[in-house]
Coordinates of C-alpha atoms and ligand atoms in Angstrom, one line a residue:
Chain A
M1 CA 38.4 -16.8 -26.5
S2 CA 38.1 -20.0 -24.4
I3 CA 35.4 -22.5 -23.6
I4 CA 35.2 -23.7 -20.0
F5 CA 33.0 -26.5 -18.6
N6 CA 32.9 -26.4 -14.8
H7 CA 31.3 -29.5 -13.2
V8 CA 28.6 -29.7 -15.8
Y9 CA 25.7 -32.2 -15.4
H10 CA 22.9 -32.8 -17.8
S11 CA 20.0 -35.2 -17.5
Y12 CA 17.2 -35.9 -20.0
D13 CA 13.6 -36.3 -18.8
A14 CA 14.8 -35.3 -15.4
D15 CA 11.5 -35.8 -13.5
T16 CA 10.4 -39.1 -14.9
Q17 CA 11.2 -42.8 -14.8
L18 CA 13.1 -42.4 -18.1
K19 CA 15.7 -40.1 -16.6
T20 CA 19.1 -40.5 -18.3
D21 CA 22.2 -38.8 -17.1
A22 CA 23.9 -37.8 -20.4
L23 CA 26.7 -35.7 -18.7
S24 CA 28.1 -36.2 -15.3
D25 CA 30.6 -33.9 -13.7
I26 CA 32.3 -32.7 -16.9
S27 CA 35.1 -30.2 -16.5
F28 CA 37.7 -29.0 -19.1
K29 CA 38.9 -25.9 -20.8
I30 CA 39.5 -25.4 -24.5
E31 CA 41.8 -22.6 -25.5
D32 CA 42.0 -20.5 -28.7
G33 CA 43.4 -22.3 -31.7
E34 CA 43.2 -25.8 -30.3
F35 CA 42.3 -28.8 -32.4
V36 CA 40.4 -31.1 -30.1
G37 CA 39.0 -34.6 -30.7
L38 CA 36.0 -35.8 -28.7
I39 CA 35.7 -39.5 -28.6
G40 CA 33.3 -41.9 -27.0
H41 CA 31.2 -45.0 -27.6
T42 CA 27.7 -44.5 -29.0
G43 CA 25.4 -43.0 -26.3
S44 CA 28.3 -41.7 -24.2
G45 CA 27.1 -38.2 -24.4
K46 CA 29.2 -36.5 -27.1
S47 CA 26.3 -34.9 -28.9
T48 CA 24.8 -33.7 -25.7
L49 CA 28.2 -32.2 -24.7
V50 CA 28.7 -30.2 -27.9
Q51 CA 25.2 -28.8 -27.8
H52 CA 26.2 -27.1 -24.6
M53 CA 29.0 -25.3 -26.4
N54 CA 26.7 -23.0 -28.3
G55 CA 23.9 -22.8 -25.8
L56 CA 21.4 -25.1 -27.6
M57 CA 21.3 -26.9 -24.3
K58 CA 21.9 -25.6 -20.8
P59 CA 23.5 -27.6 -18.0
T60 CA 21.2 -29.0 -15.3
E61 CA 24.0 -28.3 -12.9
G62 CA 27.3 -26.6 -13.3
E63 CA 28.4 -23.8 -15.6
V64 CA 29.6 -23.3 -19.2
Y65 CA 31.7 -20.2 -19.8
F66 CA 32.5 -18.7 -23.2
D67 CA 35.0 -16.0 -23.1
G68 CA 34.7 -15.8 -19.3
K69 CA 30.9 -15.3 -19.3
D70 CA 28.4 -17.8 -18.0
I71 CA 26.1 -18.8 -21.0
S72 CA 23.2 -19.6 -18.6
D73 CA 23.0 -16.0 -17.5
K74 CA 19.6 -14.4 -18.3
D75 CA 21.1 -11.6 -20.3
Y76 CA 23.7 -13.6 -22.1
P77 CA 23.5 -12.8 -25.9
I78 CA 22.8 -16.3 -27.1
K79 CA 22.6 -15.3 -30.7
E80 CA 26.1 -13.9 -30.6
L81 CA 27.3 -17.2 -29.0
R82 CA 25.8 -19.2 -31.9
S83 CA 27.7 -17.0 -34.4
N84 CA 30.9 -17.5 -32.5
V85 CA 30.5 -21.2 -32.0
G86 CA 29.4 -22.9 -35.2
L87 CA 27.9 -26.3 -34.8
V88 CA 27.6 -28.8 -37.7
F89 CA 25.2 -31.6 -36.8
Q90 CA 25.6 -35.3 -37.4
Y91 CA 23.2 -35.4 -40.3
P92 CA 23.3 -32.7 -43.0
E93 CA 19.8 -33.7 -44.0
H94 CA 18.7 -31.9 -40.8
Q95 CA 19.7 -28.5 -42.0
L96 CA 19.6 -28.3 -45.8
F97 CA 16.3 -26.8 -47.0
E98 CA 16.7 -24.1 -49.6
A99 CA 16.2 -24.6 -53.4
T100 CA 19.9 -24.2 -54.1
V101 CA 23.0 -24.9 -52.2
F102 CA 24.1 -21.3 -52.5
E103 CA 20.9 -20.0 -51.0
D104 CA 21.1 -22.5 -48.2
V105 CA 24.6 -21.3 -47.3
C106 CA 23.3 -17.7 -47.2
F107 CA 20.8 -18.7 -44.5
G108 CA 23.2 -18.3 -41.6
P109 CA 24.8 -15.0 -42.5
L110 CA 21.3 -13.5 -43.3
N111 CA 20.2 -14.6 -39.8
Q112 CA 23.1 -12.7 -38.4
G113 CA 21.6 -9.6 -39.9
L114 CA 24.1 -9.0 -42.7
E115 CA 23.2 -7.3 -45.9
K116 CA 22.4 -9.6 -48.8
K117 CA 25.6 -8.6 -50.7
E118 CA 27.8 -9.3 -47.7
A119 CA 26.0 -12.6 -47.0
E120 CA 26.4 -13.8 -50.6
L121 CA 30.1 -12.9 -50.5
R122 CA 30.5 -15.0 -47.4
A123 CA 28.6 -17.8 -48.9
F124 CA 30.9 -17.8 -51.9
T125 CA 34.0 -17.8 -49.7
A126 CA 32.7 -20.6 -47.5
L127 CA 31.7 -22.7 -50.5
R128 CA 35.1 -22.3 -52.0
Q129 CA 36.8 -23.1 -48.6
V130 CA 35.0 -26.5 -48.4
G131 CA 36.0 -27.3 -52.0
L132 CA 32.6 -27.8 -53.6
E133 CA 32.7 -27.6 -57.4
E134 CA 31.1 -24.5 -58.8
T135 CA 28.6 -26.5 -60.8
T136 CA 26.9 -27.7 -57.6
Y137 CA 26.3 -24.2 -56.2
Y138 CA 23.0 -23.8 -58.0
Q139 CA 21.9 -27.4 -57.7
S140 CA 19.3 -28.5 -55.2
P141 CA 21.1 -29.6 -52.0
F142 CA 19.0 -32.8 -52.1
D143 CA 20.6 -33.9 -55.3
L144 CA 24.1 -33.9 -53.9
S145 CA 26.0 -37.0 -52.8
G146 CA 26.6 -37.7 -49.1
G147 CA 30.0 -36.2 -49.1
Q148 CA 28.9 -33.1 -51.0
K149 CA 25.9 -32.6 -48.6
R150 CA 28.3 -32.7 -45.7
R151 CA 30.4 -30.1 -47.4
A152 CA 27.4 -27.9 -48.1
A153 CA 26.4 -28.2 -44.4
I154 CA 29.8 -27.3 -43.2
A155 CA 29.8 -24.3 -45.6
G156 CA 26.5 -23.2 -44.2
V157 CA 28.0 -22.9 -40.8
L158 CA 31.4 -21.6 -41.9
A159 CA 29.7 -18.7 -43.7
M160 CA 28.8 -17.3 -40.3
R161 CA 32.6 -17.0 -39.7
P162 CA 32.6 -18.7 -36.3
K163 CA 35.7 -18.6 -34.1
V164 CA 35.1 -22.2 -33.0
L165 CA 33.8 -24.9 -35.3
V166 CA 32.3 -28.0 -33.7
L167 CA 31.7 -30.9 -36.0
D168 CA 29.5 -33.8 -34.7
E169 CA 30.6 -37.0 -36.5
P170 CA 31.3 -35.3 -39.8
T171 CA 32.5 -38.6 -41.3
A172 CA 29.6 -40.8 -40.4
G173 CA 28.3 -42.7 -43.4
L174 CA 31.2 -41.7 -45.7
D175 CA 33.6 -44.0 -47.6
P176 CA 37.3 -43.8 -46.7
K177 CA 38.0 -41.3 -49.4
G178 CA 35.2 -39.0 -48.5
R179 CA 36.3 -39.3 -44.9
D180 CA 39.9 -38.3 -45.6
E181 CA 38.7 -35.4 -47.7
I182 CA 36.4 -34.0 -45.0
L183 CA 39.1 -34.5 -42.3
S184 CA 41.8 -32.8 -44.4
L185 CA 39.4 -30.0 -45.1
V186 CA 38.9 -29.5 -41.3
K187 CA 42.6 -29.6 -40.8
K188 CA 43.1 -27.0 -43.4
L189 CA 40.5 -24.7 -41.8
H190 CA 42.4 -25.1 -38.5
D191 CA 45.8 -24.4 -40.0
E192 CA 45.0 -21.7 -42.5
E193 CA 42.0 -19.9 -41.0
K194 CA 43.1 -20.4 -37.4
I195 CA 39.7 -21.7 -36.4
T196 CA 39.4 -23.6 -33.1
I197 CA 38.1 -27.1 -33.9
V198 CA 36.2 -29.6 -31.9
L199 CA 35.8 -32.9 -33.8
V200 CA 33.4 -35.5 -32.5
S201 CA 34.0 -39.1 -33.6
H202 CA 33.9 -42.6 -32.4
S203 CA 36.8 -43.7 -34.5
M204 CA 40.3 -43.3 -33.1
D205 CA 41.9 -43.6 -36.5
D206 CA 39.9 -40.6 -37.6
V207 CA 41.2 -38.3 -35.0
A208 CA 44.7 -39.6 -34.2
N209 CA 46.1 -38.2 -37.4
Y210 CA 44.7 -34.8 -37.0
V211 CA 44.1 -33.6 -33.4
D212 CA 46.5 -32.2 -30.8
R213 CA 44.3 -33.2 -27.9
I214 CA 41.8 -35.9 -27.2
L215 CA 38.8 -35.9 -24.8
V216 CA 37.4 -39.4 -24.1
M217 CA 33.9 -39.8 -22.9
N218 CA 32.5 -43.0 -21.3
K219 CA 29.0 -43.4 -19.9
S220 CA 28.4 -39.6 -19.5
R221 CA 31.8 -39.0 -17.9
L222 CA 35.0 -37.5 -19.1
V223 CA 37.6 -40.2 -18.5
Y224 CA 40.7 -39.0 -20.4
D225 CA 42.0 -35.7 -21.5
G226 CA 45.4 -35.4 -23.1
T227 CA 47.5 -35.7 -26.2
P228 CA 46.9 -38.7 -28.5
K229 CA 50.1 -40.3 -27.2
E230 CA 49.0 -40.0 -23.5
V231 CA 45.5 -41.2 -24.2
F232 CA 46.5 -44.2 -26.3
K233 CA 48.7 -45.5 -23.5
H234 CA 45.4 -46.7 -21.9
A235 CA 44.8 -49.2 -24.7
E236 CA 43.1 -51.8 -22.5
E237 CA 40.8 -49.4 -20.7
L238 CA 39.8 -47.9 -24.1
E239 CA 39.0 -51.3 -25.5
Q240 CA 36.8 -52.0 -22.5
M241 CA 34.9 -48.8 -23.4
G242 CA 34.3 -50.1 -26.8
L243 CA 36.9 -47.9 -28.4
A244 CA 39.9 -49.1 -30.3
I245 CA 43.3 -47.5 -30.4
P246 CA 44.6 -46.6 -33.9
Q247 CA 45.5 -49.5 -36.2
V248 CA 49.1 -48.4 -36.5
T249 CA 49.5 -48.5 -32.7
Y250 CA 48.3 -52.1 -32.8
A251 CA 50.8 -52.8 -35.5
M252 CA 53.6 -51.3 -33.4
H253 CA 52.6 -53.4 -30.5
A254 CA 52.8 -56.5 -32.7
L255 CA 56.2 -55.6 -34.0
K256 CA 57.5 -55.0 -30.6
K257 CA 56.2 -58.5 -29.5
A258 CA 58.0 -60.0 -32.6
G259 CA 61.2 -58.7 -31.2
F260 CA 61.7 -55.4 -33.1
D261 CA 62.9 -52.4 -31.1
V262 CA 60.1 -49.9 -31.9
P263 CA 58.2 -47.6 -29.6
T264 CA 54.6 -48.5 -29.0
D265 CA 53.2 -45.0 -28.4
V266 CA 53.1 -44.2 -32.1
T267 CA 49.8 -42.9 -33.3
T268 CA 50.1 -41.8 -36.9
I269 CA 51.2 -43.7 -40.0
D270 CA 53.9 -41.2 -40.9
E271 CA 55.5 -41.5 -37.6
A272 CA 55.3 -45.3 -37.7
V273 CA 57.1 -45.4 -41.1
D274 CA 59.9 -43.2 -39.7
R275 CA 60.4 -45.4 -36.6
I276 CA 60.3 -48.7 -38.5
I277 CA 62.8 -47.5 -41.0
K278 CA 65.0 -46.2 -38.2
C279 CA 64.8 -49.6 -36.5
I280 CA 65.7 -51.8 -39.5
S281 CA 68.4 -49.6 -41.0
Chain B
M1 CA 11.0 -28.4 -25.6
I2 CA 8.8 -30.0 -28.2
R3 CA 9.6 -33.4 -26.7
D4 CA 7.5 -32.5 -23.7
I5 CA 4.3 -33.5 -25.5
T6 CA 3.4 -36.8 -23.9
L7 CA -0.2 -37.0 -24.9
G8 CA -0.9 -40.5 -26.2
Q9 CA 2.6 -41.8 -25.8
Y10 CA 3.2 -45.2 -24.2
Y11 CA 4.7 -45.2 -20.7
Q12 CA 6.6 -48.3 -19.8
A13 CA 5.7 -49.8 -16.4
D14 CA 4.6 -53.1 -15.0
S15 CA 1.0 -52.9 -13.8
V16 CA -2.3 -54.8 -14.0
I17 CA -3.6 -52.2 -16.4
H18 CA -0.6 -52.6 -18.6
R19 CA -1.3 -56.3 -18.8
L20 CA -5.0 -56.1 -19.6
D21 CA -6.0 -57.1 -23.1
P22 CA -6.2 -54.1 -25.4
R23 CA -9.8 -54.9 -26.2
T24 CA -10.7 -54.6 -22.6
K25 CA -9.1 -51.2 -22.4
I26 CA -10.7 -49.9 -25.5
T27 CA -14.1 -51.1 -24.5
G28 CA -13.5 -49.9 -21.0
T29 CA -12.6 -46.4 -22.2
F30 CA -15.6 -46.3 -24.4
F31 CA -17.9 -47.3 -21.5
F32 CA -16.2 -44.7 -19.2
I33 CA -17.0 -42.0 -21.7
V34 CA -20.6 -43.1 -21.9
T35 CA -20.7 -43.1 -18.1
L36 CA -19.4 -39.5 -18.1
F37 CA -22.2 -38.3 -20.4
L38 CA -24.9 -40.2 -18.4
A39 CA -23.9 -38.6 -15.2
K40 CA -26.5 -35.9 -14.4
N41 CA -25.8 -35.2 -10.7
V42 CA -23.0 -35.1 -8.2
W43 CA -23.2 -38.8 -7.5
G44 CA -22.6 -39.7 -11.1
Y45 CA -19.4 -37.7 -11.0
V46 CA -18.3 -39.2 -7.7
I47 CA -18.7 -42.7 -9.2
A48 CA -16.8 -41.8 -12.3
A49 CA -14.1 -40.1 -10.2
A50 CA -13.8 -43.2 -8.0
F51 CA -13.3 -45.4 -11.1
L52 CA -10.8 -42.9 -12.5
V53 CA -8.8 -42.6 -9.3
M54 CA -8.7 -46.4 -9.0
S55 CA -7.4 -46.8 -12.6
I56 CA -4.8 -44.1 -12.1
K57 CA -3.6 -45.8 -8.9
L58 CA -3.4 -49.2 -10.6
C59 CA -1.6 -48.1 -13.7
K60 CA 1.6 -46.9 -12.0
V61 CA 2.1 -44.0 -14.4
P62 CA 3.1 -41.0 -12.3
F63 CA 0.2 -38.6 -12.1
K64 CA 2.6 -35.7 -12.8
Y65 CA 3.5 -37.3 -16.1
M66 CA -0.1 -37.7 -17.0
V67 CA -0.9 -34.1 -16.3
R68 CA 2.1 -32.8 -18.2
G69 CA 0.7 -34.4 -21.3
M70 CA -2.6 -32.5 -20.8
K71 CA -1.1 -29.1 -21.1
A72 CA -1.6 -29.2 -24.9
I73 CA -5.3 -29.3 -24.4
V74 CA -5.6 -26.6 -21.8
I75 CA -6.5 -24.0 -24.5
L76 CA -9.4 -26.1 -25.8
M77 CA -10.7 -26.6 -22.3
L78 CA -10.5 -22.9 -21.4
M79 CA -12.4 -22.1 -24.6
T80 CA -15.2 -24.6 -23.8
V81 CA -15.5 -23.3 -20.2
V82 CA -15.5 -19.7 -21.3
F83 CA -18.2 -20.2 -23.9
N84 CA -20.3 -22.2 -21.6
L85 CA -19.9 -19.6 -18.9
F86 CA -21.0 -16.6 -20.9
M87 CA -23.3 -18.0 -23.6
T88 CA -25.7 -20.0 -21.5
K89 CA -28.9 -18.0 -20.9
G90 CA -30.7 -18.1 -17.6
E91 CA -30.9 -16.6 -14.2
V92 CA -28.2 -13.9 -14.1
I93 CA -26.0 -14.0 -11.0
F94 CA -23.2 -11.7 -12.1
S95 CA -22.7 -9.2 -14.9
F96 CA -20.3 -6.5 -16.0
W97 CA -20.0 -4.5 -19.3
K98 CA -21.9 -6.6 -21.9
L99 CA -21.1 -10.0 -20.4
S100 CA -23.2 -11.8 -17.9
I101 CA -22.9 -15.1 -16.1
S102 CA -26.0 -17.1 -15.3
K103 CA -26.5 -19.8 -12.8
E104 CA -27.0 -22.4 -15.5
G105 CA -23.9 -21.1 -17.3
L106 CA -21.8 -21.5 -14.2
E107 CA -23.1 -25.1 -13.7
N108 CA -22.5 -26.0 -17.3
A109 CA -19.0 -24.6 -17.3
V110 CA -18.1 -26.6 -14.2
K111 CA -19.7 -29.8 -15.6
M112 CA -17.9 -29.4 -18.9
A113 CA -14.6 -28.8 -17.2
I114 CA -15.0 -31.9 -15.1
R115 CA -16.2 -34.0 -18.0
L116 CA -13.4 -32.9 -20.3
T117 CA -10.7 -33.5 -17.7
F118 CA -12.0 -36.9 -16.8
L119 CA -12.4 -37.8 -20.5
I120 CA -8.9 -36.9 -21.3
L121 CA -7.4 -38.5 -18.2
G122 CA -9.4 -41.6 -18.9
S123 CA -8.4 -42.0 -22.5
S124 CA -4.8 -41.1 -21.7
I125 CA -4.7 -44.0 -19.3
M126 CA -5.5 -46.2 -22.2
T127 CA -2.8 -44.8 -24.5
L128 CA -0.2 -44.6 -21.7
T129 CA -0.6 -48.2 -20.8
T130 CA -1.0 -49.8 -24.2
T131 CA 1.7 -49.9 -26.9
P132 CA 0.4 -48.5 -30.2
N133 CA 0.8 -51.9 -31.7
S134 CA -1.4 -53.8 -29.3
L135 CA -3.8 -50.9 -29.4
T136 CA -4.4 -51.3 -33.1
D137 CA -4.3 -55.1 -32.7
G138 CA -7.2 -54.7 -30.3
L139 CA -9.0 -52.3 -32.5
E140 CA -8.6 -54.6 -35.5
K141 CA -10.0 -57.5 -33.6
L142 CA -12.9 -55.5 -32.2
L143 CA -13.9 -54.2 -35.6
G144 CA -13.2 -57.6 -37.2
P145 CA -16.9 -58.2 -38.0
L146 CA -16.9 -55.2 -40.3
K147 CA -14.6 -57.2 -42.7
K148 CA -17.8 -59.0 -43.7
V149 CA -19.1 -55.8 -45.3
K150 CA -15.9 -55.2 -47.1
V151 CA -14.4 -52.6 -44.7
P152 CA -10.6 -52.9 -45.0
V153 CA -10.2 -53.2 -41.2
H154 CA -6.7 -54.7 -41.3
E155 CA -5.4 -52.0 -43.6
I156 CA -6.9 -49.2 -41.5
A157 CA -5.4 -50.7 -38.4
M158 CA -2.0 -51.0 -40.0
M159 CA -2.1 -47.4 -41.2
M160 CA -3.0 -46.3 -37.7
S161 CA -0.3 -48.3 -36.0
I162 CA 2.3 -46.9 -38.4
A163 CA 1.1 -43.4 -37.9
L164 CA 1.2 -43.8 -34.2
R165 CA 4.6 -45.3 -34.4
F166 CA 5.9 -42.4 -36.3
I167 CA 4.7 -39.6 -34.0
P168 CA 7.6 -39.9 -31.5
I169 CA 10.1 -40.3 -34.3
L170 CA 8.8 -37.2 -36.1
I171 CA 8.8 -35.2 -32.8
E172 CA 12.4 -36.2 -32.2
E173 CA 13.3 -35.3 -35.8
T174 CA 11.6 -31.9 -35.4
D175 CA 13.7 -31.3 -32.3
K176 CA 16.9 -32.1 -34.1
I177 CA 16.1 -30.0 -37.2
M178 CA 15.1 -27.1 -35.0
K179 CA 18.4 -27.3 -33.2
A180 CA 20.4 -27.5 -36.5
Q181 CA 18.7 -24.4 -37.8
M182 CA 19.0 -22.6 -34.4
A183 CA 22.7 -23.3 -34.6
R184 CA 22.7 -21.2 -37.8
G185 CA 20.9 -18.3 -36.1
A186 CA 17.3 -19.3 -36.9
D187 CA 14.8 -17.8 -34.5
F188 CA 11.5 -19.7 -34.1
D189 CA 9.9 -17.7 -31.3
S190 CA 10.0 -14.0 -31.9
G191 CA 8.6 -11.6 -34.4
N192 CA 5.1 -11.1 -35.8
L193 CA 2.9 -13.8 -37.2
V194 CA 4.2 -13.5 -40.8
K195 CA 7.8 -13.7 -39.7
R196 CA 7.1 -16.7 -37.5
A197 CA 5.3 -18.5 -40.3
K198 CA 8.3 -17.8 -42.6
A199 CA 10.7 -19.1 -40.0
L200 CA 8.9 -22.4 -40.2
V201 CA 10.1 -23.1 -43.7
P202 CA 13.6 -24.2 -42.7
L203 CA 12.0 -26.6 -40.3
L204 CA 9.2 -28.0 -42.4
V205 CA 11.1 -28.7 -45.6
P206 CA 13.7 -31.1 -44.0
L207 CA 11.0 -32.6 -41.9
I208 CA 8.7 -33.4 -44.8
I209 CA 11.5 -34.7 -47.0
S210 CA 12.6 -37.0 -44.2
A211 CA 9.1 -38.2 -43.6
F212 CA 8.7 -39.1 -47.2
R213 CA 12.1 -40.8 -47.2
R214 CA 11.1 -42.8 -44.1
A215 CA 7.8 -43.8 -45.6
G216 CA 9.5 -45.0 -48.7
D217 CA 12.1 -47.0 -46.7
L218 CA 9.4 -48.5 -44.6
A219 CA 7.3 -49.6 -47.6
M220 CA 10.3 -51.2 -49.1
A221 CA 11.2 -53.0 -45.9
M222 CA 7.7 -54.3 -45.6
E223 CA 7.6 -55.5 -49.1
A224 CA 11.0 -57.1 -48.7
R225 CA 9.5 -59.2 -45.9
C226 CA 6.5 -60.2 -48.1
Y227 CA 3.9 -58.1 -46.5
R228 CA 0.8 -58.2 -48.7
G229 CA -2.0 -57.1 -46.5
D230 CA -4.5 -59.2 -44.6
S231 CA -4.8 -62.3 -46.7
G232 CA -3.5 -65.4 -44.9
R233 CA -1.9 -63.5 -42.1
T234 CA -1.6 -65.1 -38.7
R235 CA -0.5 -63.6 -35.4
M236 CA 2.5 -64.4 -33.3
K237 CA 0.7 -63.4 -30.2
P238 CA -3.0 -64.0 -30.6
L239 CA -5.2 -61.9 -28.3
K240 CA -6.6 -63.9 -25.4
Y241 CA -8.8 -62.8 -22.5
E242 CA -7.5 -63.7 -19.1
K243 CA -9.2 -63.8 -15.7
R244 CA -8.1 -60.2 -15.0
D245 CA -10.0 -59.1 -18.2
Y246 CA -13.2 -60.6 -17.0
I247 CA -12.8 -58.8 -13.6
A248 CA -12.1 -55.5 -15.4
Y249 CA -15.2 -56.0 -17.5
I250 CA -17.3 -56.5 -14.3
V251 CA -15.9 -53.4 -12.7
I252 CA -16.5 -51.3 -15.7
I253 CA -20.1 -52.5 -16.2
L254 CA -20.7 -52.1 -12.5
T255 CA -19.5 -48.4 -12.7
L256 CA -21.8 -47.8 -15.6
V257 CA -24.8 -49.4 -13.9
L258 CA -24.1 -47.5 -10.6
C259 CA -23.9 -44.3 -12.6
I260 CA -27.2 -45.0 -14.3
V261 CA -28.9 -45.9 -11.0
F262 CA -27.6 -43.2 -8.8
G263 CA -26.4 -40.5 -11.2
R264 CA -29.3 -40.0 -13.4
N265 CA -32.2 -38.5 -11.5
A266 CA -31.4 -34.9 -10.5
W267 CA -32.2 -34.9 -6.9
W268 CA -29.3 -32.9 -5.5
M269 CA -27.8 -30.7 -8.2
A270 CA -29.9 -29.9 -11.2
Ligands
LIG1 N1 16.6 -36.0 -26.7 C1 16.9 -37.0 -25.8 N2 16.0 -37.4 -24.9 C2 16.3 -38.3 -24.0 N3 17.4 -39.0 -24.0 C3 18.4 -38.6 -24.9 C4 18.1 -37.6 -25.8 N4 19.3 -37.5 -26.6 C5 20.1 -38.3 -26.1 N5 19.6 -39.0 -25.1 C6 20.4 -40.0 -24.2 O1 21.5 -39.4 -23.7 C7 22.6 -40.2 -23.8 C8 23.7 -39.5 -24.6 O2 23.3 -39.3 -25.9 P1 24.2 -38.6 -27.0 O3 23.3 -38.4 -28.2 O4 24.8 -37.4 -26.4 O5 25.3 -39.7 -27.3 P2 26.4 -39.7 -28.4 O6 27.7 -39.9 -27.7 O7 26.4 -38.5 -29.3 O8 26.1 -41.0 -29.2 P3 26.3 -41.3 -30.8 O9 27.7 -41.7 -31.0 O10 25.3 -42.4 -31.0 O11 25.9 -40.0 -31.5 C9 22.1 -41.5 -24.5 O12 22.0 -42.5 -23.4 C10 20.8 -41.2 -25.1 O13 20.0 -42.3 -25.1
LIG2 MG1 25.9 -38.2 -31.3

């Protein structure tokens, strides 16, 4: 399993005055089992990019390959692609519709053509995976809190057993606790279920702690692609794009300036603690 | 996909027509429609066409864009044409099976097709060049006298402008919800009628809920800014006629008069 973008372009309203280039010359490859963060300022094209991963959008130019096959081919089984690449949208309100959370989570598996029994079994497993309390299973999805809705929406996609899970800003509008919970849930899915994860966000702090690789978008282009350490070396450029490097990295820079002998390419709090202790002892 | 519906949506450009007072455009469109229905012979249509071509040229909206918005009405037009073609009685010029086409039917069909196309193009110039807000402002001002007989003109205009404002938002929302459900394997365009109707539930429920939420939020935001209807309300930008508006009125009335003079008596095409 791999996802390859080969010189992908996408423009909205191509033949009018309102033409916007949302993607320009995007190329990268995501391998099986990776945990990738996709970062960019608002309007940089992140949502457009991820919708190419499951064929909801097609490139205006260039190709997207899943498992070596071009998804723009006429006879490409697009339904199969949508089962393999699960996409959770920015707002859970856009997908919740059934009378109960449980029925809503069954929607995906039933669309895959599974028996009712099997679909329900998957729904249960998915709901348990995302850690929703059992009392909420039979509540209306509209009565849930923001964080719970998000979990229900993730469960709705997980129940389809995708090989790749793409989450578009899963932490938007959540408080810090809700944010950490969702992110550790995603981390758990990656580590335990071996699902490939693409996490979209515009907060560096969000992703730095979790991902192995960061893709940075700026004005429809892919500008950086590397490990958090590599990417955060470009602190100044990132700031010009309206992105901040993680707070701990700032802290380390400040310590260094104050005369402490600490490395400045630290991106997570745990690592920072280690280094600081090492430095002062 | 669904975002391609452009009928009635404002198109940003800098043109004379864009800068006209909305009242001029509303009245102009109304007169244009009257002109169309007064046209009885070829000259009437030629005059109307000349007026239309001039407006299209002046308004700087790409013609392609205008036509794309008309696609939604093609069915309605085809139906009108077909009915006129086959249902008008008269001198038969062509027939097969139980259907026959008469000379009058053919004429009527052609006239109807031209009229409808002109009518839609004409009114879409108005909506394409006027923001919903100034459109309803103009309407409110034009209908102002009705306030004397207790017609809630301001409230009606406000409701219209809100409704118009929400159309693009709801279209965008529909697009997003459709995608979110398609990502879960929903299929909106295959299967028989019952299956398709059922497939709409996952689309309509979130859409309606979000529309209600938005309506509630908007009402709250308006109240928070002390909106209380028409009483004592003044405008930041009062509508004012300029020189260009008077010129536009002259051109419009000229078209109407020309059409009445040359287009009414049927001396070339009955
Ligand atoms: N449906 C659409 N029609 C026209 N233009 C669009 C549409 N969706 C997005 N755009 C434009 O494409 C560009 C990229 O948008 P996109 O939604 O991919 O950004 P994003 O990185 O996801 O932003 P955000 O962080 O706000 O979600 C923006 O300039 C946006 O205005
Ligand atoms: Mg987005």
